[in-house]
Amino acid sequence: MILHTVNKSAFDNRALGDCLRVVATNDAVLLIENGVYGALSSSQSEPAHVESILELSAAGTRFYVLQADCQARGLTDSALLPAVQITDDAGFVALAAEASAIQSWY
Amino acid sequence: MNFALLILGPPYSTQASASALRFARAALAGGHEIYRLFFYHDGVHNASALVTAGQDESTLPQQWQQLIAAHRLDSVVCIAAATRRGVLNQQEATRHGKTGGNLGDGHELSGLGQLVDAGLNADRVITFG
Amino acid sequence: MFRHAPYGNALAREGLEAALACGAMGAKASLLYINEGVWQLLEPQDSSAIDCKNQAAMASALPLYDIDEIWVDEASLQQRNLTATDINAGKIIDSSRVQALFATSKNILSF
């Protein structure tokens, strides 16, 4: 399992799309910093990302957002895609330890 | 498990350094070890002792230093990346005819070999860019 | 892993310096050029007028350091209308081989 971190908003940067194109079904994707905007369920302008997340999630890829980064930006739990789990710093560390390697998309 | 952190972001301009600091704290709190911090690219600015904050505030570089001191972490700042961005220890400052060094205590200026070593010997390397 | 274009910021150059350090220490390293990173492979480059080290010239030293596993992401080339004849190094691989490269790497340095 590879842990992919993405820290850029899907609305102004291709990091999330670039990540989703090569992510494997047993991988995990953690959205951090401005990356958390990619987890919004009401994303009208970037439907491709939402579709990819839903497809990959159905196939087994796990998706996470960092709680502190959501909270800082006013993103409530209910605004996020149900496929995305909320984790904290300890969860980030646990994912990194579980992964065989970590790839950062920034 | 031991982690090595590759920190590429400067303090404040982006969130990368703050994210790395939180990760390091959480890793240590979780009983993991930090094999090495490697500050590279614009991340070298985190090692500047001249970064200053308002009263009663501790700066991100100071928080790194506190973590390094409290846990006796190995913190390496890439010497080539640092000197070209104006982060020098006293020895380098003297060697290059500069008025004074500004590398914060707890950090060591060294080469990229220390990053390669971390890649080989840490269980996990994580990049904060 | 190189995914940023050269010259606009120092990531490409400093990533390459890290790769050369791997080679100098005899550490086995595979390089992956993906997304904007594929621009690093374009020839000819002449950076003299912008006062930067020539990235292509630096990269040409890689084989001297025994770094010969150089991979280039196919889709990234296609997105940029580039073909094998436009790039100066590397073997072109598809997304499944990119996944396999990640999966078999001990660690990934992301530049």
Short mmCIF file of C-alpha atoms in Angstrom, two decimals:
data_model
loop_
_atom_site.label_atom_id
_atom_site.label_comp_id
_atom_site.label_asym_id
_atom_site.label_seq_id
_atom_site.Cartn_x
_atom_site.Cartn_y
_atom_site.Cartn_z
CA MET A 1 0.00 0.00 0.00
CA ILE A 2 1.28 3.42 -0.97
CA LEU A 3 0.14 6.46 0.99
CA HIS A 4 -0.39 9.42 -1.34
CA THR A 5 -0.66 12.86 0.22
CA VAL A 6 -2.14 15.76 -1.79
CA ASN A 7 -1.85 19.30 -0.44
CA LYS A 8 -3.16 21.47 -3.28
CA SER A 9 -6.73 22.44 -4.04
CA ALA A 10 -8.22 20.54 -6.96
CA PHE A 11 -9.67 23.85 -8.16
CA ASP A 12 -6.33 25.50 -8.96
CA ASN A 13 -3.83 22.68 -9.31
CA ARG A 14 -3.54 19.32 -11.02
CA ALA A 15 -1.93 17.49 -8.10
CA LEU A 16 -5.11 15.63 -7.15
CA GLY A 17 -5.94 14.64 -10.72
CA ASP A 18 -2.34 13.57 -11.35
CA CYS A 19 -2.45 11.46 -8.19
CA LEU A 20 -5.80 9.84 -8.98
CA ARG A 21 -4.57 8.78 -12.41
CA VAL A 22 -1.88 6.48 -10.96
CA VAL A 23 -3.32 5.52 -7.59
CA ALA A 24 -3.77 1.76 -7.07
CA THR A 25 -6.83 0.10 -5.56
CA ASN A 26 -4.96 -0.97 -2.42
CA ASP A 27 -3.49 2.52 -1.90
CA ALA A 28 -4.62 5.27 0.45
CA VAL A 29 -4.97 8.96 -0.43
CA LEU A 30 -4.77 11.57 2.32
CA LEU A 31 -5.88 15.11 1.48
CA ILE A 32 -4.05 17.69 3.60
CA GLU A 33 -3.73 21.50 3.68
CA ASN A 34 -5.57 22.98 0.66
CA GLY A 35 -5.93 19.44 -0.65
CA VAL A 36 -9.00 19.02 1.57
CA TYR A 37 -11.09 21.08 -0.88
CA GLY A 38 -10.87 18.07 -3.20
CA ALA A 39 -13.11 16.13 -0.80
CA LEU A 40 -16.10 18.48 -1.12
CA SER A 41 -19.19 16.62 -2.25
CA SER A 42 -20.82 19.66 -3.82
CA SER A 43 -18.00 20.28 -6.23
CA GLN A 44 -19.75 21.45 -9.41
CA SER A 45 -16.72 22.67 -11.32
CA GLU A 46 -14.48 19.64 -10.83
CA PRO A 47 -16.84 16.70 -11.28
CA ALA A 48 -14.06 14.56 -12.77
CA HIS A 49 -12.26 14.38 -9.42
CA VAL A 50 -15.40 13.48 -7.58
CA GLU A 51 -16.15 10.76 -10.11
CA SER A 52 -12.60 9.36 -9.84
CA ILE A 53 -12.76 9.36 -6.06
CA LEU A 54 -16.07 7.53 -6.09
CA GLU A 55 -14.86 4.96 -8.63
CA LEU A 56 -11.55 4.33 -6.87
CA SER A 57 -13.24 4.19 -3.51
CA ALA A 58 -15.68 1.58 -4.80
CA ALA A 59 -12.70 -0.42 -6.10
CA GLY A 60 -10.95 -0.35 -2.71
CA THR A 61 -8.79 2.79 -2.54
CA ARG A 62 -9.18 4.53 0.82
CA PHE A 63 -9.58 8.30 1.00
CA TYR A 64 -8.94 10.49 4.02
CA VAL A 65 -8.89 14.16 4.95
CA LEU A 66 -6.95 15.69 7.79
CA GLN A 67 -9.43 16.97 10.34
CA ALA A 68 -7.39 20.01 11.45
CA ASP A 69 -7.11 21.25 7.87
CA CYS A 70 -10.87 20.88 7.29
CA GLN A 71 -11.69 22.61 10.56
CA ALA A 72 -9.34 25.49 9.80
CA ARG A 73 -11.05 26.06 6.46
CA GLY A 74 -14.62 25.79 7.69
CA LEU A 75 -15.30 22.50 5.93
CA THR A 76 -17.86 20.62 7.94
CA ASP A 77 -18.10 16.83 7.95
CA SER A 78 -21.42 16.95 6.13
CA ALA A 79 -19.86 18.89 3.23
CA LEU A 80 -17.45 16.06 2.47
CA LEU A 81 -17.92 13.09 0.18
CA PRO A 82 -19.17 10.13 2.21
CA ALA A 83 -16.39 8.06 0.63
CA VAL A 84 -13.82 10.19 2.45
CA GLN A 85 -12.91 9.37 6.05
CA ILE A 86 -11.78 11.98 8.52
CA THR A 87 -8.52 11.39 10.35
CA ASP A 88 -6.17 13.29 12.65
CA ASP A 89 -2.40 13.70 12.96
CA ALA A 90 -2.07 10.35 14.75
CA GLY A 91 -4.07 8.78 11.92
CA PHE A 92 -1.71 10.38 9.39
CA VAL A 93 1.25 8.79 11.18
CA ALA A 94 -0.53 5.43 11.33
CA LEU A 95 -1.23 5.54 7.60
CA ALA A 96 2.40 6.44 6.88
CA ALA A 97 3.55 3.53 9.06
CA GLU A 98 1.12 1.13 7.39
CA ALA A 99 2.24 2.17 3.89
CA SER A 100 5.27 0.63 2.22
CA ALA A 101 6.20 4.10 0.95
CA ILE A 102 4.75 7.60 0.85
CA GLN A 103 4.33 9.71 -2.28
CA SER A 104 3.66 13.42 -1.81
CA TRP A 105 1.82 15.32 -4.51
CA TYR A 106 2.35 19.07 -4.08
CA MET B 1 9.25 2.48 13.25
CA ASN B 2 11.58 5.30 12.32
CA PHE B 3 10.63 8.12 10.00
CA ALA B 4 12.76 10.55 8.07
CA LEU B 5 11.17 13.86 7.10
CA LEU B 6 12.22 15.75 3.98
CA ILE B 7 11.06 19.33 4.52
CA LEU B 8 11.04 21.44 1.36
CA GLY B 9 8.72 24.29 2.35
CA PRO B 10 9.82 27.52 4.07
CA PRO B 11 8.22 28.74 7.30
CA TYR B 12 4.94 30.64 6.88
CA SER B 13 4.92 31.08 3.06
CA THR B 14 3.26 27.70 2.72
CA GLN B 15 1.81 25.25 5.23
CA ALA B 16 4.35 22.49 4.48
CA SER B 17 6.71 23.17 7.39
CA ALA B 18 3.86 23.43 9.90
CA SER B 19 2.37 20.18 8.57
CA ALA B 20 5.74 18.47 8.91
CA LEU B 21 6.12 19.72 12.48
CA ARG B 22 2.68 18.36 13.42
CA PHE B 23 3.53 15.03 11.78
CA ALA B 24 6.82 14.84 13.69
CA ARG B 25 5.10 15.60 17.01
CA ALA B 26 2.40 13.01 16.32
CA ALA B 27 4.95 10.38 15.30
CA LEU B 28 6.95 10.90 18.51
CA ALA B 29 3.78 10.94 20.62
CA GLY B 30 2.81 7.65 18.98
CA GLY B 31 6.03 6.01 20.13
CA HIS B 32 7.79 6.18 16.78
CA GLU B 33 11.29 7.47 16.21
CA ILE B 34 12.52 10.20 13.91
CA TYR B 35 15.63 9.00 12.12
CA ARG B 36 16.40 12.41 10.70
CA LEU B 37 14.94 15.75 9.71
CA PHE B 38 16.37 16.88 6.40
CA PHE B 39 15.74 20.51 5.46
CA TYR B 40 16.21 21.10 1.75
CA HIS B 41 15.07 23.48 -1.01
CA ASP B 42 13.23 26.44 0.60
CA GLY B 43 12.89 24.33 3.73
CA VAL B 44 16.37 25.50 4.79
CA HIS B 45 14.82 28.77 5.99
CA ASN B 46 13.29 26.84 8.88
CA ALA B 47 16.80 26.64 10.31
CA SER B 48 17.40 30.39 10.38
CA ALA B 49 17.91 31.76 13.88
CA LEU B 50 16.96 35.22 12.61
CA VAL B 51 13.28 34.41 12.06
CA THR B 52 11.49 36.65 14.53
CA ALA B 53 7.94 36.82 15.81
CA GLY B 54 5.95 39.25 17.91
CA GLN B 55 6.16 39.15 21.71
CA ASP B 56 4.89 35.99 23.40
CA GLU B 57 4.84 34.13 20.14
CA SER B 58 7.20 31.34 19.27
CA THR B 59 8.18 31.07 15.66
CA LEU B 60 7.98 27.93 13.58
CA PRO B 61 11.81 27.69 13.50
CA GLN B 62 11.83 27.97 17.32
CA GLN B 63 9.22 25.22 17.58
CA TRP B 64 11.39 22.99 15.40
CA GLN B 65 14.36 23.75 17.65
CA GLN B 66 12.35 22.92 20.77
CA LEU B 67 11.28 19.59 19.30
CA ILE B 68 14.84 18.81 18.20
CA ALA B 69 16.21 19.61 21.67
CA ALA B 70 13.48 17.78 23.58
CA HIS B 71 13.90 14.57 21.60
CA ARG B 72 17.57 14.92 20.63
CA LEU B 73 16.61 14.67 16.96
CA ASP B 74 19.15 14.57 14.18
CA SER B 75 18.45 17.67 12.09
CA VAL B 76 20.41 18.19 8.91
CA VAL B 77 20.21 21.25 6.70
CA CYS B 78 21.53 20.83 3.17
CA ILE B 79 24.66 22.96 3.04
CA ALA B 80 24.45 23.77 -0.68
CA ALA B 81 20.75 24.70 -0.58
CA ALA B 82 21.24 26.68 2.65
CA THR B 83 24.29 28.71 1.69
CA ARG B 84 22.71 29.84 -1.58
CA ARG B 85 19.67 31.00 0.39
CA GLY B 86 21.66 32.81 3.08
CA VAL B 87 21.51 30.27 5.90
CA LEU B 88 25.06 29.77 7.17
CA ASN B 89 26.73 28.55 10.31
CA GLN B 90 29.55 30.59 11.82
CA GLN B 91 32.22 28.56 10.08
CA GLU B 92 30.65 29.02 6.63
CA ALA B 93 30.02 32.70 7.30
CA THR B 94 33.68 33.23 8.14
CA ARG B 95 34.80 31.18 5.15
CA HIS B 96 32.68 33.27 2.78
CA GLY B 97 33.50 36.60 4.41
CA LYS B 98 29.99 37.22 5.79
CA THR B 99 29.28 39.18 8.93
CA GLY B 100 27.76 36.35 10.93
CA GLY B 101 26.23 32.93 10.82
CA ASN B 102 22.50 32.46 11.40
CA LEU B 103 22.05 28.69 11.62
CA GLY B 104 19.91 27.89 14.64
CA ASP B 105 21.21 25.66 17.43
CA GLY B 106 20.34 22.02 17.02
CA HIS B 107 20.79 21.98 13.26
CA GLU B 108 23.83 20.73 11.39
CA LEU B 109 24.87 21.84 7.90
CA SER B 110 25.78 18.82 5.84
CA GLY B 111 25.55 17.34 2.39
CA LEU B 112 22.94 15.45 0.42
CA GLY B 113 24.63 12.24 1.49
CA GLN B 114 22.63 12.59 4.71
CA LEU B 115 19.41 12.52 2.67
CA VAL B 116 20.58 9.47 0.75
CA ASP B 117 21.47 7.80 4.04
CA ALA B 118 17.99 8.57 5.39
CA GLY B 119 16.45 7.04 2.27
CA LEU B 120 18.45 3.88 2.84
CA ASN B 121 18.14 3.56 6.60
CA ALA B 122 14.85 5.12 7.69
CA ASP B 123 11.81 2.85 7.54
CA ARG B 124 9.81 5.60 5.87
CA VAL B 125 10.73 8.89 4.24
CA ILE B 126 7.96 11.45 3.91
CA THR B 127 8.26 14.61 1.81
CA PHE B 128 6.60 17.86 2.87
CA GLY B 129 6.66 20.19 -0.14
CA MET C 1 10.09 11.36 -8.58
CA PHE C 2 10.21 14.54 -10.63
CA ARG C 3 6.91 16.25 -11.34
CA HIS C 4 7.86 19.89 -11.71
CA ALA C 5 9.17 21.76 -14.75
CA PRO C 6 12.76 23.04 -14.69
CA TYR C 7 13.90 26.65 -14.09
CA GLY C 8 10.58 28.09 -12.82
CA ASN C 9 11.55 26.91 -9.37
CA ALA C 10 14.49 25.04 -7.89
CA LEU C 11 12.73 21.72 -7.30
CA ALA C 12 13.90 20.19 -10.56
CA ARG C 13 17.51 21.21 -10.01
CA GLU C 14 17.63 20.25 -6.36
CA GLY C 15 15.85 16.97 -7.03
CA LEU C 16 18.45 16.17 -9.65
CA GLU C 17 21.23 17.02 -7.20
CA ALA C 18 19.67 14.55 -4.76
CA ALA C 19 19.61 11.90 -7.51
CA LEU C 20 23.27 12.55 -8.30
CA ALA C 21 24.07 12.21 -4.59
CA CYS C 22 22.36 8.79 -4.60
CA GLY C 23 24.59 7.80 -7.47
CA ALA C 24 27.72 9.18 -5.82
CA MET C 25 26.99 7.08 -2.72
CA GLY C 26 26.24 3.96 -4.70
CA ALA C 27 22.61 3.92 -3.57
CA LYS C 28 20.28 2.27 -6.04
CA ALA C 29 17.83 4.88 -7.33
CA SER C 30 15.16 4.85 -10.01
CA LEU C 31 14.04 8.17 -11.43
CA LEU C 32 10.49 8.81 -12.57
CA TYR C 33 9.67 11.83 -14.71
CA ILE C 34 5.94 12.48 -14.57
CA ASN C 35 3.46 15.36 -15.06
CA GLU C 36 5.32 18.68 -15.47
CA GLY C 37 8.57 16.86 -14.75
CA VAL C 38 8.73 15.57 -18.32
CA TRP C 39 9.66 19.08 -19.50
CA GLN C 40 13.04 18.49 -17.83
CA LEU C 41 13.86 16.01 -20.59
CA LEU C 42 13.26 18.33 -23.53
CA GLU C 43 16.26 19.10 -25.73
CA PRO C 44 17.87 21.40 -26.62
CA GLN C 45 17.96 23.57 -23.48
CA ASP C 46 19.98 26.78 -23.31
CA SER C 47 19.57 28.46 -19.96
CA SER C 48 22.50 30.86 -20.31
CA ALA C 49 20.25 33.91 -20.80
CA ILE C 50 18.27 33.23 -17.62
CA ASP C 51 21.39 32.67 -15.51
CA CYS C 52 20.58 29.10 -14.47
CA LYS C 53 22.54 25.89 -14.65
CA ASN C 54 21.57 23.85 -17.70
CA GLN C 55 19.29 21.16 -16.34
CA ALA C 56 19.75 18.85 -19.33
CA ALA C 57 23.53 19.09 -19.03
CA MET C 58 23.32 18.24 -15.33
CA ALA C 59 21.04 15.29 -16.07
CA SER C 60 23.45 14.00 -18.69
CA ALA C 61 25.81 13.14 -15.82
CA LEU C 62 23.37 10.58 -14.40
CA PRO C 63 24.76 7.58 -16.33
CA LEU C 64 28.25 8.46 -15.06
CA TYR C 65 26.87 7.94 -11.56
CA ASP C 66 25.38 4.58 -12.56
CA ILE C 67 21.84 5.88 -12.44
CA ASP C 68 20.39 4.21 -15.49
CA GLU C 69 16.86 3.36 -14.35
CA ILE C 70 15.12 6.40 -15.76
CA TRP C 71 11.39 6.14 -16.39
CA VAL C 72 9.06 8.55 -18.16
CA ASP C 73 5.29 8.51 -17.74
CA GLU C 74 3.58 7.96 -21.08
CA ALA C 75 0.35 9.83 -20.33
CA SER C 76 2.27 12.90 -19.19
CA LEU C 77 4.03 13.01 -22.56
CA GLN C 78 0.77 12.53 -24.45
CA GLN C 79 -0.98 15.30 -22.49
CA ARG C 80 1.79 17.65 -23.62
CA ASN C 81 1.88 16.43 -27.21
CA LEU C 82 5.39 15.07 -26.71
CA THR C 83 6.77 11.85 -28.14
CA ALA C 84 9.82 9.67 -27.56
CA THR C 85 11.77 11.72 -30.10
CA ASP C 86 11.32 14.91 -28.04
CA ILE C 87 13.02 13.62 -24.90
CA ASN C 88 16.68 12.97 -24.25
CA ALA C 89 16.57 10.09 -21.80
CA GLY C 90 14.47 7.43 -20.18
CA LYS C 91 12.19 4.56 -21.01
CA ILE C 92 8.51 5.35 -21.49
CA ILE C 93 6.16 3.42 -19.22
CA ASP C 94 2.37 3.31 -18.75
CA SER C 95 0.37 3.98 -15.58
CA SER C 96 0.38 0.37 -14.42
CA ARG C 97 4.18 0.36 -14.46
CA VAL C 98 4.21 3.65 -12.57
CA GLN C 99 2.07 1.95 -9.92
CA ALA C 100 4.45 -1.03 -9.89
CA LEU C 101 7.44 1.32 -9.49
CA PHE C 102 5.83 2.95 -6.44
CA ALA C 103 4.90 -0.43 -5.00
CA THR C 104 8.44 -1.79 -5.28
CA SER C 105 10.24 1.33 -3.98
CA LYS C 106 11.67 1.32 -0.47
CA ASN C 107 11.22 5.06 -0.23
CA ILE C 108 10.07 7.84 -2.52
CA LEU C 109 11.62 11.29 -2.58
CA SER C 110 9.12 13.64 -4.21
CA PHE C 111 10.49 16.66 -6.07
#
